[in-house]
Amino acid sequence: MIQKVDLLDLAFSMPKTELHLHIEGTFEAEQMFEFAQRNNIALTYSSIDQLKQAYSFANLQEFLDLYYQGMSVLITEQDFYELTMAYLTKVHAQNVVHVEIFFDPQGHLERGIPFSTQINGIYRALKEAESKWDMTFKLIMSFLRHLSEESAFATLEQAIPHLEKIYAVGLDSSELGHPPEKFLRVFKACQNLGLKVTAHAGEEGPAKYIWQAVDDIKVDRIDHGNRSLEDKDLIHRLNHEQLTLTVCPLSNEKLCVVDDMSQHPIREMLSHGLLATVNSDDPAYFGGYMNENYQALIEQSKITIAELKQLAKNSFNGAWMPADKRQKYLSQIDELFAFT
Ligand code: ADE
Ligand code: ZN
């Protein structure tokens, strides 16, 4: 019992980064109804409670159907700003000091919302958090993999005037049937522009998709990567390349990627030396932000103090942040765990 209290306390108080977060997945039902009302948009759910009752998913696609519906009430730059600010305020209170945020421009462009409206609102909130709290950040533009490579290229075209605000590109949405190789050329174009690349792989899709992301796309990071554990050679390769995995425990549970939290593979990942990190993915839909993800791992997966420290360090070593800040936070973690 004492051990459990100490671990929770440590997890909550330690500095944290969030490396896998879809800003549209932070849309709390209350805020969604507020925006729907002020933008005069009818939601298919008659109340906040009814909407929340729909948060039960058998797989990724069932969640995505609701996620795209939810984001349809984001209209103005102020909407994107307030959505982002609400998320940053919450995680600042959880000692998150660095965030790397995905946004899905195609989910808004196809509704007629200009690229500049989206990015300017999100970016304004990030800059405000930076000046108020010294919170550092990177913005990641994600391509929707159920759409065509042509659509991804058209989106990249729209991003060109805003490249100074974008650090990396990602690949998300329905994984099965949409392998990374479908986007080989557009990722090459992004790399030629100096952008970093990450891709969701091995969430529902097979280890083969992770191989493609590593071998063909030459990603800088893997989002999820759960199914890498099925392939010893792949584990070896991920370790050799020192590729960080942005793992999302509560997401995996809610989307039935794992049977239950006690079966979560993050401890096995660590035991193989994989650079696993803890992240929240779509916290408004999956029942928790950063602290709640750590709490689930502590209470249900029984992670040890040594594993908690490793996860904390991995999250800073895998972050795209200035070296001096990284060092400062790594030292703080060493001090916090010095008694162990
Ligand atoms: N978009 C938002 N959340 C996602 C997830 N967990 N997997 C793929 N695409 C997503
Ligand atoms: Zn994700």
PDB file of N, CA and C and ligand atoms in Angstrom, residues 22 60 63-64 67 172-173 200 203 224 281-282, ligand 1:
ATOM      1  N   HIS A  22      -3.749  13.841 -29.888  1.00  0.00           N
ATOM      2  CA  HIS A  22      -4.521  14.441 -30.987  1.00  0.00           C
ATOM      3  C   HIS A  22      -5.354  15.565 -30.387  1.00  0.00           C
ATOM      4  N   LEU A  60     -10.862   0.550 -33.246  1.00  0.00           N
ATOM      5  CA  LEU A  60     -10.439   1.904 -33.626  1.00  0.00           C
ATOM      6  C   LEU A  60     -11.497   2.606 -34.477  1.00  0.00           C
ATOM      7  N   PHE A  63     -14.409   4.232 -32.735  1.00  0.00           N
ATOM      8  CA  PHE A  63     -14.011   5.490 -32.101  1.00  0.00           C
ATOM      9  C   PHE A  63     -13.874   6.593 -33.140  1.00  0.00           C
ATOM     10  N   LEU A  64     -13.204   6.304 -34.255  1.00  0.00           N
ATOM     11  CA  LEU A  64     -12.945   7.343 -35.263  1.00  0.00           C
ATOM     12  C   LEU A  64     -14.252   7.939 -35.792  1.00  0.00           C
ATOM     13  N   TYR A  67     -15.202  10.443 -33.317  1.00  0.00           N
ATOM     14  CA  TYR A  67     -14.156  11.491 -33.268  1.00  0.00           C
ATOM     15  C   TYR A  67     -14.345  12.505 -34.421  1.00  0.00           C
ATOM     16  N   ASP A 172      -2.236   9.046 -39.286  1.00  0.00           N
ATOM     17  CA  ASP A 172      -3.188   8.460 -38.332  1.00  0.00           C
ATOM     18  C   ASP A 172      -4.478   8.053 -39.050  1.00  0.00           C
ATOM     19  N   SER A 173      -5.502   7.760 -38.259  1.00  0.00           N
ATOM     20  CA  SER A 173      -6.812   7.250 -38.726  1.00  0.00           C
ATOM     21  C   SER A 173      -6.762   5.736 -38.955  1.00  0.00           C
ATOM     22  N   HIS A 200       1.609   6.344 -36.965  1.00  0.00           N
ATOM     23  CA  HIS A 200       0.908   5.328 -36.168  1.00  0.00           C
ATOM     24  C   HIS A 200       1.155   3.993 -36.870  1.00  0.00           C
ATOM     25  N   GLU A 203      -0.792  -0.457 -34.068  1.00  0.00           N
ATOM     26  CA  GLU A 203      -1.859  -0.266 -33.078  1.00  0.00           C
ATOM     27  C   GLU A 203      -2.857  -1.412 -33.299  1.00  0.00           C
ATOM     28  N   HIS A 224       2.350   4.258 -31.063  1.00  0.00           N
ATOM     29  CA  HIS A 224       1.849   2.956 -30.580  1.00  0.00           C
ATOM     30  C   HIS A 224       2.960   1.904 -30.686  1.00  0.00           C
ATOM     31  N   ASP A 281      -3.186  10.093 -26.124  1.00  0.00           N
ATOM     32  CA  ASP A 281      -3.847   9.875 -27.419  1.00  0.00           C
ATOM     33  C   ASP A 281      -5.074  10.781 -27.594  1.00  0.00           C
ATOM     34  N   ASP A 282      -6.208  10.377 -27.038  1.00  0.00           N
ATOM     35  CA  ASP A 282      -7.462  11.138 -27.168  1.00  0.00           C
ATOM     36  C   ASP A 282      -8.133  11.180 -25.798  1.00  0.00           C
TER      37      ASP A 282
HETATM   38  N1  ADE B   1      -6.737   9.505 -34.563  1.00  0.00           N
HETATM   39  C1  ADE B   1      -7.015   9.869 -33.314  1.00  0.00           C
HETATM   40  N2  ADE B   1      -6.703   8.891 -32.468  1.00  0.00           N
HETATM   41  C2  ADE B   1      -6.205   7.865 -33.199  1.00  0.00           C
HETATM   42  C3  ADE B   1      -5.701   6.584 -32.901  1.00  0.00           C
HETATM   43  N3  ADE B   1      -5.632   6.102 -31.656  1.00  0.00           N
HETATM   44  N4  ADE B   1      -5.287   5.804 -33.918  1.00  0.00           N
HETATM   45  C4  ADE B   1      -5.348   6.248 -35.171  1.00  0.00           C
HETATM   46  N5  ADE B   1      -5.814   7.448 -35.502  1.00  0.00           N
HETATM   47  C5  ADE B   1      -6.236   8.255 -34.528  1.00  0.00           C
END
